[in-house]
Tab-separated table of C-alpha atoms in Angstrom:
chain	number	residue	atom	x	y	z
M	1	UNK	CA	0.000	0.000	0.000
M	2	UNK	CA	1.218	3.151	-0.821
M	3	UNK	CA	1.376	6.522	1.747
M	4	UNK	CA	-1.070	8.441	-0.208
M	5	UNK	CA	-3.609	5.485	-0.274
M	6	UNK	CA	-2.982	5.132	3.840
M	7	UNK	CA	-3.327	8.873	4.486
M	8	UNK	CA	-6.936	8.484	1.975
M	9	UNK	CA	-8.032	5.403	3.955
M	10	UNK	CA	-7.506	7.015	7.239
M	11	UNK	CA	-9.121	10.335	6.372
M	12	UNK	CA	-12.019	8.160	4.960
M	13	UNK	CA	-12.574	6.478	7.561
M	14	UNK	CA	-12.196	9.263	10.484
M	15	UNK	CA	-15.223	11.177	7.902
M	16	UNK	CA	-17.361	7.547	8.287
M	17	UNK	CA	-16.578	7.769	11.918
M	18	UNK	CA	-17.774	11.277	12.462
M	19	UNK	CA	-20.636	10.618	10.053
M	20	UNK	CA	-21.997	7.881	12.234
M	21	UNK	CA	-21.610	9.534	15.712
M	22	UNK	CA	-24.004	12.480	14.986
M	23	UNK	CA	-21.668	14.736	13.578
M	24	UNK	CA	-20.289	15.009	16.845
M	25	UNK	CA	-23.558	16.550	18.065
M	26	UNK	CA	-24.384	13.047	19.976
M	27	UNK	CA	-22.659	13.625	23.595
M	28	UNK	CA	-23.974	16.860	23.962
M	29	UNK	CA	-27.527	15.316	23.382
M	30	UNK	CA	-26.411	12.821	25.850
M	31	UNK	CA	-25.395	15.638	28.398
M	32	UNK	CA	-28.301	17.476	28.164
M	33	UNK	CA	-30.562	15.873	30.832
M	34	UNK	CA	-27.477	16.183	33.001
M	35	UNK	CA	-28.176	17.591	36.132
M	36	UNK	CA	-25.045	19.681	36.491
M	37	UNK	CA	-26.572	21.966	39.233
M	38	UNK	CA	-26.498	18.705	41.916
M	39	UNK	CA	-22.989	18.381	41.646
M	40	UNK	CA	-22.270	21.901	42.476
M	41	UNK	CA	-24.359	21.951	45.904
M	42	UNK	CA	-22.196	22.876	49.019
M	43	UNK	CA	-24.417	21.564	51.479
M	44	UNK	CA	-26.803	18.215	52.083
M	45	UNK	CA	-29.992	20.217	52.537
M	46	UNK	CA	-29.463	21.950	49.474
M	47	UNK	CA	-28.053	18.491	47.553
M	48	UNK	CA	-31.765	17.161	48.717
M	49	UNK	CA	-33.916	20.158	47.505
M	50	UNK	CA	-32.090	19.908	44.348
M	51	UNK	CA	-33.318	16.418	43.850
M	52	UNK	CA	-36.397	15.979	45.665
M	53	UNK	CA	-37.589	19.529	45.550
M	54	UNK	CA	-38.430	19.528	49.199
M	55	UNK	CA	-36.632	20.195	52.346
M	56	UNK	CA	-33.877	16.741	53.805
M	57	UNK	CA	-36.027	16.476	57.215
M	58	UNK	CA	-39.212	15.757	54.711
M	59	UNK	CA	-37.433	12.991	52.902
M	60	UNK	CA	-38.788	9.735	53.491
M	61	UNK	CA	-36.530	7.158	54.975
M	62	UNK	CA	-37.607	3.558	53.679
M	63	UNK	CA	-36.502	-0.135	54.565
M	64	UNK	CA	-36.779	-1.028	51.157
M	65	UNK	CA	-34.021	0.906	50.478
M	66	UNK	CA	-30.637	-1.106	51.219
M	67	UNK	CA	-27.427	0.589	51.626
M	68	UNK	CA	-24.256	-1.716	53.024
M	69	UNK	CA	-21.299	-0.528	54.079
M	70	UNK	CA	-19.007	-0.701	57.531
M	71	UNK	CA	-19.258	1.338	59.872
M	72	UNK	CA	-15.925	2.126	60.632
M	73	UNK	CA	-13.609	2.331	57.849
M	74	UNK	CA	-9.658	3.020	57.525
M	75	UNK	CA	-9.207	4.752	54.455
M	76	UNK	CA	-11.732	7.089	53.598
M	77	UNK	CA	-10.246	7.929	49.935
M	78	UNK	CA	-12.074	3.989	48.955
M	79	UNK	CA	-15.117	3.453	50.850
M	80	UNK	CA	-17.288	0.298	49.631
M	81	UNK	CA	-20.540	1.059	49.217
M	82	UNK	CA	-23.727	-1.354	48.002
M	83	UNK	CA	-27.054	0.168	47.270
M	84	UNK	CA	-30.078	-1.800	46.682
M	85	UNK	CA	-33.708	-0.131	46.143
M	86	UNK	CA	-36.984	-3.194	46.542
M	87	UNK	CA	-39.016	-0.437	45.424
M	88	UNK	CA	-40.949	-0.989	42.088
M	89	UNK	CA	-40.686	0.986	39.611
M	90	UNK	CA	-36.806	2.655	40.842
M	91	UNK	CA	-36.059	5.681	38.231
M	92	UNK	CA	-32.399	7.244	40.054
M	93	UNK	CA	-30.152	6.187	42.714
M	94	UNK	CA	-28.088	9.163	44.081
M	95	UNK	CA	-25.208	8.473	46.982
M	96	UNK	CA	-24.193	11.861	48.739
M	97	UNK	CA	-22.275	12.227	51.783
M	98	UNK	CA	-22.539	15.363	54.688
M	99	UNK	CA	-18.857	15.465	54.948
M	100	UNK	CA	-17.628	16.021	51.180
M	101	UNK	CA	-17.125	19.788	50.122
M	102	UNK	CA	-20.102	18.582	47.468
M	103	UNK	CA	-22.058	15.980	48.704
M	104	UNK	CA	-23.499	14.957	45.881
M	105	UNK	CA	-21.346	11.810	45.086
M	106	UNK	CA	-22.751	9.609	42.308
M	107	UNK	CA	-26.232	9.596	40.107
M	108	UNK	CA	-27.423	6.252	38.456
M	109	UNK	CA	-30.352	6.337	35.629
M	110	UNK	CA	-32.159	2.892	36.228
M	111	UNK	CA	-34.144	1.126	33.833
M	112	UNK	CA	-36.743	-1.966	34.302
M	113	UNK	CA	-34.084	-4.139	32.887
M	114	UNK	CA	-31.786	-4.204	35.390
M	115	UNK	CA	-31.687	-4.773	38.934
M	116	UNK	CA	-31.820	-1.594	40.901
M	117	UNK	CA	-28.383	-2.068	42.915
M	118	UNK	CA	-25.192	-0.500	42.373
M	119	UNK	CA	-21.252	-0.987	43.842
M	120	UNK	CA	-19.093	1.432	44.245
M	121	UNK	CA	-16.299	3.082	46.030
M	122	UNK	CA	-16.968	6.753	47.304
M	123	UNK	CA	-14.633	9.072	48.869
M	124	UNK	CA	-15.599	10.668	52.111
M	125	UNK	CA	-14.223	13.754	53.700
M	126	UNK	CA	-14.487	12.621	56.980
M	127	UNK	CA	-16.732	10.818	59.789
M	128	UNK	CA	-19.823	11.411	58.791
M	129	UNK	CA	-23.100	10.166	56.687
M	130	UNK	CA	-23.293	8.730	53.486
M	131	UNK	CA	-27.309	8.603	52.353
M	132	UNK	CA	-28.778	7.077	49.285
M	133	UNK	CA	-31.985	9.182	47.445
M	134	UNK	CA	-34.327	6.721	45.392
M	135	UNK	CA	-36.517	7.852	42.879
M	136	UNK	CA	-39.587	6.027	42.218
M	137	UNK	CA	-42.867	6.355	40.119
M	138	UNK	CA	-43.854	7.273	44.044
M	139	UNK	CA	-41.762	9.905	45.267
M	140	UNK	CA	-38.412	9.688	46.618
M	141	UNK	CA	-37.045	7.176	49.418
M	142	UNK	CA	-34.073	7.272	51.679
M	143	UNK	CA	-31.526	5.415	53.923
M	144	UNK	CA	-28.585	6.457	55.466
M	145	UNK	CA	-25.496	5.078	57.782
M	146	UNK	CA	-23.478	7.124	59.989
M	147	UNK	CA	-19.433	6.097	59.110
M	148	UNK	CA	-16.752	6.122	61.327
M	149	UNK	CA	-13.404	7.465	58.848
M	150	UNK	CA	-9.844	6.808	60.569
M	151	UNK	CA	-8.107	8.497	58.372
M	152	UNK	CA	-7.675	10.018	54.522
M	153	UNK	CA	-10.784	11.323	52.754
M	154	UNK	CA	-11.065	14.512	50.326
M	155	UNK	CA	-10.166	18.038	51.138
């Protein structure tokens, strides 16, 4: 193969490529229903307006709503966390934490064809509470677990 017929291929198919993704229009489509605003909350209460639209203390905590993790932990730069909602019908799961400088951690889209759990490692800022928001077709469910941090976290 000759050089000119290499550079032609590749140019070829980088066009294809871009053809095929949207004209590179796609992510932004993608990012649009991203809520951008929750991840730039400095506190929990507003973190739980932003997502519920009402006030933390009105959040209702639920036992459907599973969230494992210890309750002391060494290192709190990797903290395993487990989230499971038994509600029907489970639209978001969001993980925040009180101690972070934004507590909004994580946001997961759910779908009726998957199981409504996630696993993950969070990092904390410190002792504190890590709480998990569930959207439903019902309204929005909590649980939460006070965690004991011996050292590291985020700044």
């Amino acid at each position: 193969m000759k050089r000119r017929e290499l550079l032609k291929s590749g140019i070829m198919l980088s066009l294809y490529t871009f053809v095929l993704s949207g004209f590179g229009f796609y992510s932004s489509k993608i990012s649009a229903n991203w809520p951008k605003h929750l991840f730039h909350t400095d506190t929990i209460d507003r973190a739980i307006k932003g997502i519920t639209g009402q006030p933390f203390h009105k959040l209702q905590t639920s036992d459907r709503v599973k969230l494992k993790v210890d309750k002391i932990v060494e290192d709190g730069s990797t903290v395993p966390v487990t989230i499971t909602s038994e509600l029907k019908a489970t639209k978001t799961i969001t993980v925040l934490s009180d101690k972070n400088p934004n507590p909004v951690i994580a946001r997961y889209q759910m779908t009726s064809n998957i199981a409504p759990t996630i696993s993950t490692r969070i990092k904390m800022g410190g002792s504190g509470s890590i709480i998990a928001v569930v959207e439903t077709d019902n309204g929005y469910f909590s649980a939460s677990k006070k965690i004991k941090v011996t050292s590291g976290g985020c700044a």
